[in-house]
């Protein structure tokens, strides 16, 4: 399955580099997407003249010239490597002056032996306490990610970083389990960018105290990389179409964690899909479409499952590591912010029999999912492909109706009780007369099943079609009824949208906004009304 949620454990990575280099090299976690100003370092790593490094002393001196070594007294270890190129690896640690068992700062610097150029820099610096302040009355840290992001961004902007680069607040999704799994507090990640395009392999991660909300430590991870930019590349819409056509939802007999031995047939996605700038899949990131389990059949349409699963993703252009010190432009599907994640599960599933969203415990999803991104509009909801008869847009937002509008001989009818209820009107029913009356304040609207005449405060008005009852629900034309309560009503034929506004100050919807509402309406139909 797509593994978007879990990054490699920073602690494990750090331990591995400690064994290899006799120091701790730092790696990072993940998190959001806002352009930040360029971070100016105390001394640019690109301004110094080239110099050949032949011994450990010269390596340390070069690191000092680059202002990468700590100002405090540090233990330094220097190792020369000959592969893949000749380089000098410098590891350093700074002990806490009051407790030598505690490390306040540690890092790893790699320099080219031929030119003295910086090849890699990783650093972990403790700036505050991670523990609950005494007396501690809270069992676990409660700092929400939103507040952590504000505090981390403030620190990020004010801190003097050793490396000058451009960064963005990362929008990588992360589960609450992953965010707090070390039992201290959340972390916020800033990804490096090149020409405005993210390169997530380089980043700065800021860890906060979950009790106090203050910065506890930060990690920096930077490498010299050749960014490969092809002369031509496919557009985002072309990339989206290639991915959309290649991906199929996968049927899986998924075992319940709560009830081992009990299985549920679900739809999910398989693989990690990445395209190069020419629209070809990178090796190892091709579509994976395994056959369905034997002797099972899904009731829920696979195409609808595909649309809804892909609606969980953004289409993103970024730099992907392809060889050491080389990154190429790539398109990927990145799970959207706001999609609920659970432990190491990639995203919610779809019940292959009912079409219901499920979490990894096979329970109904308790939260609302974010709206789909625009890249999917013409792929899943082109005007010629939409399945719903009509949808209602209320004050520029798609209305959540239990009963969808119907088309009666070319006239769109809306569920009467639901629509007048949105105005706050109360409805009475006279079965003998087949008459419904909606009342709010001094406005009274009366309709009769089968009659094209409606009465508004006793005055007759002609409806475009007579109200009718289907499956116990009364439907009526929207225009006369909504206008009686002071709203305006319009019809967008291309997207089959009934546009109702109660606030005249609201702006007119743009073509793109109407298309997005069309996509939302189609996805809702596929989820709620597919039967």
Coordinates of C-alpha atoms in Angstrom, one line a residue:
X1 CA 0.0 0.0 0.0
X2 CA 1.1 3.6 -0.5
X3 CA 3.3 4.3 2.5
X4 CA 2.8 8.1 2.9
X5 CA 2.5 8.3 6.6
X6 CA 5.6 6.9 8.2
X7 CA 9.1 8.4 7.7
X8 CA 12.1 6.4 8.8
X9 CA 12.7 6.7 12.5
X10 CA 15.1 9.6 13.1
X11 CA 16.6 7.8 16.2
X12 CA 17.4 4.7 14.2
X13 CA 19.1 6.7 11.4
X14 CA 21.1 8.6 14.0
X15 CA 22.3 5.4 15.7
X16 CA 23.3 3.9 12.3
X17 CA 25.5 6.9 11.5
X18 CA 27.0 6.8 15.0
X19 CA 28.2 3.3 14.4
X20 CA 29.5 4.1 10.9
X21 CA 31.2 7.5 11.7
X22 CA 31.7 7.3 15.5
X23 CA 29.3 10.2 15.8
X24 CA 25.6 10.9 15.4
X25 CA 24.4 12.3 12.1
X26 CA 21.0 13.7 12.2
X27 CA 18.0 12.9 10.1
X28 CA 14.5 14.4 10.2
X29 CA 10.8 13.9 10.4
X30 CA 8.0 15.7 8.5
X31 CA 5.1 18.4 8.5
X32 CA 3.3 21.7 6.1
X33 CA 3.4 24.2 2.9
X34 CA 4.0 28.0 3.2
X35 CA 6.7 29.9 1.4
X36 CA 9.3 31.3 3.8
X37 CA 12.0 33.9 3.2
X38 CA 15.5 32.7 2.3
X39 CA 17.5 31.8 5.4
X40 CA 20.7 33.7 5.4
X41 CA 23.6 31.9 7.1
X42 CA 26.4 33.5 9.0
X43 CA 28.7 32.6 6.2
X44 CA 27.7 31.2 2.9
X45 CA 29.1 27.8 2.1
X46 CA 29.7 28.8 -1.5
X47 CA 31.7 32.0 -1.0
X48 CA 35.0 30.5 0.1
X49 CA 37.7 29.8 -2.5
X50 CA 38.5 26.2 -3.3
X51 CA 41.3 24.6 -1.3
X52 CA 42.7 21.1 -1.2
X53 CA 42.5 19.3 2.2
X54 CA 45.3 16.9 2.9
X55 CA 45.0 16.2 6.6
X56 CA 42.7 16.4 9.7
X57 CA 44.0 19.7 10.8
X58 CA 43.2 21.3 7.5
X59 CA 39.7 19.7 7.5
X60 CA 38.9 21.2 10.9
X61 CA 40.2 24.6 9.9
X62 CA 38.0 24.5 6.8
X63 CA 35.0 23.6 8.9
X64 CA 35.8 26.6 11.1
X65 CA 36.1 28.9 8.1
X66 CA 32.6 27.8 7.0
X67 CA 31.5 28.5 10.6
X68 CA 29.9 25.1 10.9
X69 CA 31.7 23.9 14.1
X70 CA 30.1 25.0 17.5
X71 CA 31.5 27.9 19.4
X72 CA 31.5 25.9 22.6
X73 CA 34.2 23.4 23.5
X74 CA 33.6 20.2 21.4
X75 CA 34.9 16.7 21.0
X76 CA 35.9 16.3 17.3
X77 CA 36.5 13.1 15.3
X78 CA 37.9 13.3 11.8
X79 CA 37.9 10.4 9.3
X80 CA 39.0 10.3 5.7
X81 CA 37.0 8.4 3.1
X82 CA 38.0 7.5 -0.4
X83 CA 34.7 6.4 -1.8
X84 CA 32.5 7.4 -3.5
X85 CA 34.9 10.4 -3.7
X86 CA 37.8 11.5 -1.4
X87 CA 36.3 13.4 1.5
X88 CA 36.8 14.3 5.1
X89 CA 34.1 13.4 7.6
X90 CA 34.0 15.5 10.8
X91 CA 31.9 14.5 13.7
X92 CA 31.5 16.7 16.8
X93 CA 29.7 16.6 20.1
X94 CA 29.2 19.3 22.8
X95 CA 28.5 18.0 26.3
X96 CA 26.3 19.7 28.9
X97 CA 28.7 21.5 31.2
X98 CA 26.7 20.4 34.2
X99 CA 26.1 16.8 33.2
X100 CA 28.6 15.1 30.8
X101 CA 26.2 12.3 30.2
X102 CA 24.0 14.8 28.3
X103 CA 24.9 15.9 24.8
X104 CA 23.7 19.5 24.0
X105 CA 24.9 19.5 20.4
X106 CA 26.2 17.1 17.8
X107 CA 26.8 17.1 14.1
X108 CA 28.4 15.7 11.0
X109 CA 30.3 17.6 8.3
X110 CA 31.5 16.2 5.0
X111 CA 34.1 18.1 3.0
X112 CA 35.5 17.4 -0.5
X113 CA 39.2 16.6 -0.2
X114 CA 39.9 18.1 -3.6
X115 CA 38.2 21.5 -3.2
X116 CA 37.2 21.9 0.5
X117 CA 33.6 22.2 -0.7
X118 CA 30.8 21.3 1.8
X119 CA 29.1 18.0 0.7
X120 CA 26.9 17.3 3.7
X121 CA 25.9 18.9 7.0
X122 CA 23.8 17.4 9.7
X123 CA 23.3 18.8 13.2
X124 CA 21.2 18.3 16.3
X125 CA 21.0 21.1 18.9
X126 CA 19.3 21.1 22.2
X127 CA 17.9 24.5 23.1
X128 CA 15.4 23.7 25.9
X129 CA 14.0 21.0 28.1
X130 CA 11.8 18.3 26.6
X131 CA 10.4 17.1 29.9
X132 CA 7.2 18.1 31.7
X133 CA 8.1 20.9 34.2
X134 CA 7.9 20.1 37.8
X135 CA 5.5 19.6 39.5
X136 CA 4.2 17.7 36.4
X137 CA 0.4 17.2 36.6
X138 CA -0.2 16.2 32.9
X139 CA 0.5 12.6 31.9
X140 CA 1.1 13.2 28.2
X141 CA 1.9 16.3 26.1
X142 CA -1.2 18.1 24.7
X143 CA 0.3 20.8 22.5
X144 CA -1.7 20.8 19.3
X145 CA 0.1 20.8 16.0
X146 CA -1.4 24.2 15.0
X147 CA 0.2 25.9 18.0
X148 CA 3.4 24.0 17.5
X149 CA 3.6 25.2 13.9
X150 CA 3.3 28.9 15.0
X151 CA 6.0 28.5 17.7
X152 CA 8.3 26.6 15.3
X153 CA 7.9 29.1 12.5
X154 CA 8.7 32.0 14.8
X155 CA 11.8 30.2 15.9
X156 CA 12.7 29.3 12.4
X157 CA 12.5 32.9 11.2
X158 CA 14.5 34.4 14.1
X159 CA 17.3 31.8 14.3
X160 CA 20.7 32.3 12.7
X161 CA 21.2 29.1 10.6
X162 CA 24.5 27.9 9.5
X163 CA 23.4 27.0 6.0
X164 CA 21.8 29.5 3.6
X165 CA 19.0 27.9 1.6
X166 CA 15.3 28.4 0.7
X167 CA 12.7 26.4 2.7
X168 CA 9.0 25.8 2.9
X169 CA 6.9 24.7 5.8
X170 CA 6.3 21.0 4.9
X171 CA 2.8 19.8 4.3
X172 CA 3.6 16.1 4.6
X173 CA 0.7 14.4 6.5
X174 CA 1.6 12.7 9.7
X175 CA -0.5 10.6 12.2
X176 CA -1.0 11.7 15.7
X177 CA 0.8 8.5 16.8
X178 CA 3.9 9.4 14.8
X179 CA 3.7 13.0 16.0
X180 CA 3.8 12.2 19.7
X181 CA 5.3 8.7 19.7
X182 CA 8.4 9.7 21.6
X183 CA 6.2 10.9 24.4
X184 CA 7.5 14.5 24.6
X185 CA 5.9 16.8 22.0
X186 CA 5.2 17.4 18.4
X187 CA 7.7 18.4 15.7
X188 CA 7.5 20.7 12.7
X189 CA 9.5 20.2 9.5
X190 CA 10.7 22.7 6.9
X191 CA 11.7 21.3 3.5
X192 CA 14.4 22.7 1.3
X193 CA 13.4 24.2 -2.0
X194 CA 15.1 24.9 -5.3
X195 CA 13.5 27.4 -7.7
X196 CA 10.4 27.2 -5.6
X197 CA 10.2 23.3 -5.9
X198 CA 10.5 21.3 -2.7
X199 CA 13.4 18.9 -2.1
X200 CA 12.2 17.0 1.0
X201 CA 15.4 15.0 1.4
X202 CA 16.9 18.2 2.9
X203 CA 15.1 19.7 5.8
X204 CA 15.1 21.4 9.2
X205 CA 13.0 19.8 11.9
X206 CA 12.1 21.7 15.1
X207 CA 10.9 19.7 18.1
X208 CA 8.8 21.3 20.8
X209 CA 8.1 20.6 24.4
X210 CA 4.5 19.3 24.4
X211 CA 3.8 20.7 27.9
X212 CA 5.3 24.2 27.6
X213 CA 5.0 24.8 23.9
X214 CA 8.7 26.0 23.8
X215 CA 11.3 24.8 21.3
X216 CA 13.3 21.9 22.8
X217 CA 15.7 21.0 19.9
X218 CA 16.2 21.2 16.2
X219 CA 17.8 19.1 13.5
X220 CA 19.4 20.4 10.3
X221 CA 20.0 18.1 7.3
X222 CA 21.6 19.5 4.1
X223 CA 23.5 18.0 1.2
X224 CA 25.2 19.3 -1.9
X225 CA 22.9 18.2 -4.7
X226 CA 22.9 18.7 -8.5
X227 CA 19.3 19.6 -9.4
X228 CA 18.5 18.2 -12.9
X229 CA 16.1 20.4 -14.8
X230 CA 15.1 19.0 -18.2
X231 CA 14.6 21.3 -21.2
X232 CA 11.0 20.2 -21.5
X233 CA 8.6 18.6 -19.1
X234 CA 5.0 17.5 -19.2
X235 CA 2.3 19.7 -17.6
X236 CA 0.7 18.9 -14.3
X237 CA -2.6 18.1 -16.1
X238 CA -0.7 15.6 -18.4
X239 CA 0.9 14.1 -15.3
X240 CA -2.4 13.8 -13.6
X241 CA -4.0 12.1 -16.5
X242 CA -1.1 9.5 -16.8
X243 CA -1.4 8.7 -13.1
X244 CA -5.2 8.6 -13.2
X245 CA -5.2 6.2 -16.1
X246 CA -2.5 4.0 -14.5
X247 CA -3.9 3.6 -11.1
X248 CA -6.6 1.1 -10.2
X249 CA -8.1 0.5 -6.8
X250 CA -7.0 -2.8 -5.2
X251 CA -9.4 -5.2 -3.6
X252 CA -8.0 -6.7 -0.4
X253 CA -9.3 -9.1 2.2
X254 CA -8.2 -7.0 5.2
X255 CA -8.0 -8.7 8.6
X256 CA -9.5 -6.9 11.6
X257 CA -7.0 -5.9 14.3
X258 CA -9.8 -6.0 16.8
X259 CA -11.0 -9.4 15.8
X260 CA -8.2 -11.5 14.4
X261 CA -9.4 -14.0 11.8
X262 CA -12.2 -11.8 10.7
X263 CA -11.8 -10.2 7.3
X264 CA -13.4 -7.4 5.4
X265 CA -13.2 -6.8 1.7
X266 CA -11.9 -3.2 1.1
X267 CA -10.6 -1.0 -1.6
X268 CA -7.2 0.6 -1.2
X269 CA -4.2 1.7 -3.4
X270 CA -1.0 -0.1 -4.0
X271 CA 2.5 1.3 -4.6
X272 CA 4.1 4.7 -4.6
X273 CA 3.5 6.4 -7.9
X274 CA 6.2 8.8 -9.3
X275 CA 6.6 10.1 -12.8
X276 CA 9.7 11.8 -14.3
X277 CA 9.4 15.1 -16.2
X278 CA 8.8 13.2 -19.4
X279 CA 5.8 11.3 -18.0
X280 CA 7.6 7.9 -17.5
X281 CA 7.4 6.0 -14.2
X282 CA 10.6 5.8 -12.2
X283 CA 11.8 2.3 -11.6
X284 CA 10.3 0.9 -8.5
X285 CA 7.4 3.4 -8.6
X286 CA 5.4 1.9 -11.4
X287 CA 1.7 1.0 -11.0
X288 CA 1.0 -2.2 -9.0
X289 CA -2.4 -3.7 -9.8
X290 CA -2.6 -7.2 -8.2
X291 CA -5.5 -9.5 -9.0
X292 CA -8.5 -9.5 -6.6
X293 CA -8.9 -12.2 -4.0
X294 CA -10.5 -15.4 -5.3
X295 CA -14.2 -16.1 -4.9
X296 CA -15.1 -12.6 -3.8
X297 CA -17.1 -9.9 -5.5
X298 CA -17.4 -6.3 -4.6
X299 CA -20.8 -4.5 -4.8
X300 CA -19.4 -1.0 -4.7
X301 CA -18.2 0.1 -8.2
X302 CA -14.4 0.1 -8.6
X303 CA -14.4 3.3 -10.6
X304 CA -16.1 5.2 -7.8
X305 CA -13.6 3.8 -5.3
X306 CA -10.8 5.0 -7.6
X307 CA -12.2 8.5 -7.7
X308 CA -12.7 8.8 -4.0
X309 CA -9.3 7.3 -3.1
X310 CA -7.5 9.6 -5.5
X311 CA -9.4 12.5 -4.0
X312 CA -7.3 12.0 -0.9
X313 CA -4.2 13.2 -2.8
X314 CA -2.6 16.3 -4.1
X315 CA -0.6 16.2 -7.3
X316 CA 2.9 17.6 -6.6
X317 CA 6.0 18.5 -8.5
X318 CA 9.2 18.0 -6.4
X319 CA 12.8 16.9 -6.6
X320 CA 13.4 13.2 -6.2
X321 CA 16.8 11.6 -5.3
X322 CA 17.8 9.4 -8.3
X323 CA 21.5 8.8 -7.7
X324 CA 23.9 10.0 -5.0
X325 CA 24.0 13.9 -5.0
X326 CA 21.6 14.1 -7.9
X327 CA 17.9 15.0 -7.8
X328 CA 15.4 15.0 -10.7
X329 CA 12.1 16.7 -11.2
X330 CA 9.2 14.3 -10.5
X331 CA 5.5 14.3 -10.1
X332 CA 4.0 12.4 -7.2
X333 CA 0.7 11.9 -5.5
X334 CA 1.0 13.3 -1.9
X335 CA -1.6 12.6 0.7
X336 CA -3.5 15.8 1.5
X337 CA -3.3 17.6 4.8
X338 CA -6.4 16.8 6.9
X339 CA -6.7 13.2 5.8
X340 CA -6.8 11.2 9.0
X341 CA -3.9 8.7 9.5
X342 CA -3.7 5.9 12.0
X343 CA -0.4 4.5 13.2
X344 CA 1.3 3.0 10.1
X345 CA -1.8 2.7 8.0
X346 CA -1.6 4.9 4.8
X347 CA -5.1 6.3 4.6
X348 CA -8.7 5.4 5.1
X349 CA -10.2 2.4 3.2
X350 CA -13.5 2.0 1.4
X351 CA -15.8 -0.9 2.2
X352 CA -16.1 -2.8 -1.0
X353 CA -19.7 -3.8 -0.3
X354 CA -21.2 -0.6 1.2
X355 CA -18.9 2.2 -0.1
X356 CA -18.4 3.4 3.4
X357 CA -15.1 5.0 4.5
X358 CA -13.4 2.8 7.1
X359 CA -10.3 3.3 9.4
X360 CA -7.8 0.5 10.0
X361 CA -10.0 -1.0 12.7
X362 CA -12.8 -1.4 10.2
X363 CA -14.8 1.3 12.0
X364 CA -16.7 4.1 10.2
X365 CA -14.5 7.2 9.7
X366 CA -15.3 9.7 12.5
X367 CA -14.1 12.8 10.8
X368 CA -14.9 14.8 7.6
X369 CA -12.3 14.4 4.8
X370 CA -10.9 17.5 3.1
X371 CA -12.2 18.4 -0.4
X372 CA -10.6 16.9 -3.4
X373 CA -7.9 19.0 -5.3
X374 CA -8.5 20.6 -8.7
X375 CA -6.2 18.1 -10.5
X376 CA -8.9 15.5 -10.4
X377 CA -11.8 17.7 -11.8
X378 CA -11.7 16.8 -15.5
X379 CA -10.6 13.3 -14.8
X380 CA -13.3 12.2 -12.3
X381 CA -16.0 14.8 -13.0
X382 CA -16.0 16.2 -16.5
X383 CA -19.4 17.7 -17.4
X384 CA -20.2 14.8 -19.8
X385 CA -19.3 12.2 -17.1
X386 CA -21.2 13.3 -14.0
X387 CA -23.8 10.9 -12.7
X388 CA -26.0 13.1 -10.5
X389 CA -29.1 14.8 -11.8
X390 CA -28.5 18.0 -9.9
X391 CA -26.9 19.4 -6.7
X392 CA -27.6 22.4 -4.5
X393 CA -25.0 25.0 -3.8
X394 CA -25.9 27.1 -0.7
X395 CA -24.1 30.4 -0.3
X396 CA -21.3 29.2 -2.5
X397 CA -20.8 25.8 -0.7
X398 CA -22.1 22.4 -1.7
X399 CA -25.2 21.7 0.5
X400 CA -25.3 18.4 2.3
X401 CA -28.7 17.0 1.5
X402 CA -30.1 13.6 2.6
X403 CA -32.1 13.5 -0.6
X404 CA -30.6 14.6 -3.9
X405 CA -32.6 16.8 -6.4
X406 CA -34.4 15.0 -9.2
X407 CA -35.1 15.8 -12.8
X408 CA -38.8 15.8 -13.7
X409 CA -39.4 16.2 -17.5
X410 CA -36.5 18.7 -17.7
X411 CA -37.3 20.6 -14.5
X412 CA -35.1 20.2 -11.4
X413 CA -37.0 19.6 -8.2
X414 CA -35.4 19.9 -4.8
X415 CA -36.4 18.2 -1.5
X416 CA -38.9 20.7 -0.1
X417 CA -38.5 20.0 3.6
X418 CA -34.7 20.1 3.5
X419 CA -34.5 23.3 1.5
X420 CA -37.0 25.3 3.5
X421 CA -35.5 23.9 6.7
X422 CA -32.2 25.6 5.7
X423 CA -34.1 28.9 5.9
X424 CA -35.2 27.9 9.4
X425 CA -38.8 27.4 8.3
X426 CA -41.2 24.9 10.0
X427 CA -43.3 22.6 7.9
X428 CA -46.8 21.4 8.5
X429 CA -48.5 18.6 6.4
X430 CA -52.2 18.3 5.7
X431 CA -52.6 14.8 4.3
X432 CA -56.3 15.2 3.2
X433 CA -55.3 18.2 1.0
X434 CA -51.8 16.8 0.2
X435 CA -50.6 20.3 1.2
X436 CA -47.4 21.4 2.8
X437 CA -46.9 24.8 4.4
X438 CA -43.5 26.2 5.3
X439 CA -43.6 29.1 7.8
X440 CA -40.9 31.4 9.1
X441 CA -41.8 34.7 10.7
X442 CA -44.2 36.5 8.5
X443 CA -43.5 34.4 5.4
X444 CA -45.8 31.5 4.6
X445 CA -45.3 29.2 1.6
X446 CA -47.9 26.6 0.7
X447 CA -47.6 23.9 -2.0
X448 CA -49.9 21.1 -3.0
X449 CA -48.8 17.8 -4.4
X450 CA -49.6 17.7 -8.2
X451 CA -50.5 21.4 -8.4
X452 CA -48.4 24.0 -10.2
X453 CA -49.8 26.8 -8.0
X454 CA -48.0 27.8 -4.9
X455 CA -49.3 30.4 -2.4
X456 CA -46.9 32.9 -0.8
X457 CA -48.7 34.7 2.1
X458 CA -51.9 33.8 0.3
X459 CA -50.9 35.1 -3.1
X460 CA -50.9 32.6 -6.0
X461 CA -47.6 31.9 -7.9
X462 CA -47.1 29.6 -10.8
X463 CA -44.4 26.9 -10.4
X464 CA -42.4 25.5 -13.3
X465 CA -43.6 22.0 -12.5
X466 CA -46.0 20.5 -9.9
X467 CA -44.5 19.2 -6.7
X468 CA -44.3 15.4 -6.4
X469 CA -43.7 12.8 -3.8
X470 CA -41.1 10.1 -4.4
X471 CA -40.3 7.5 -1.7
X472 CA -42.0 9.6 0.9
X473 CA -40.1 12.7 0.0
X474 CA -41.8 15.8 -1.5
X475 CA -39.9 17.6 -4.2
X476 CA -40.7 21.0 -5.6
X477 CA -39.1 23.7 -7.9
X478 CA -36.5 25.7 -6.0
X479 CA -36.9 29.2 -7.5
X480 CA -40.3 30.5 -6.3
X481 CA -39.9 28.8 -2.9
X482 CA -36.4 30.1 -2.1
X483 CA -37.1 33.6 -3.4
X484 CA -40.1 33.8 -1.1
X485 CA -37.6 33.6 1.8
X486 CA -35.4 36.3 0.3
X487 CA -32.9 34.2 -1.5
X488 CA -31.7 34.3 -5.1
X489 CA -31.8 31.2 -7.3
X490 CA -29.7 30.4 -10.4
X491 CA -29.0 27.4 -12.5
X492 CA -25.6 26.3 -13.9
X493 CA -26.4 23.9 -16.7
X494 CA -22.8 22.7 -17.3
X495 CA -22.3 21.5 -13.8
X496 CA -26.0 20.8 -13.0
X497 CA -25.9 23.1 -9.9
X498 CA -28.8 24.9 -8.3
X499 CA -27.2 28.1 -6.9
X500 CA -29.0 29.5 -3.9
X501 CA -27.8 32.6 -2.1
X502 CA -29.2 34.2 1.0
X503 CA -26.4 36.8 1.2
X504 CA -26.3 39.2 -1.7
X505 CA -22.8 40.3 -0.8
X506 CA -21.3 36.9 -1.7
X507 CA -19.2 37.1 -4.9
X508 CA -20.2 35.2 -8.1
X509 CA -18.6 31.8 -8.4
X510 CA -15.8 31.6 -10.9
X511 CA -15.7 28.9 -13.6
X512 CA -13.0 27.1 -11.6
X513 CA -15.0 27.2 -8.4
X514 CA -18.0 25.8 -10.2
X515 CA -15.9 23.0 -11.5
X516 CA -14.6 22.2 -8.0
X517 CA -18.2 22.2 -6.7
X518 CA -19.1 19.8 -9.6
X519 CA -16.3 17.5 -8.5
X520 CA -17.5 17.6 -4.9
X521 CA -21.0 16.8 -6.0
X522 CA -19.9 13.9 -8.1
X523 CA -17.8 12.4 -5.3
X524 CA -20.7 12.8 -2.8
X525 CA -23.0 11.1 -5.2
X526 CA -20.5 8.2 -5.6
X527 CA -20.3 7.9 -1.8
X528 CA -23.9 8.5 -0.7
X529 CA -26.2 7.8 -3.6
X530 CA -24.5 5.3 -5.8
X531 CA -27.2 2.6 -5.2

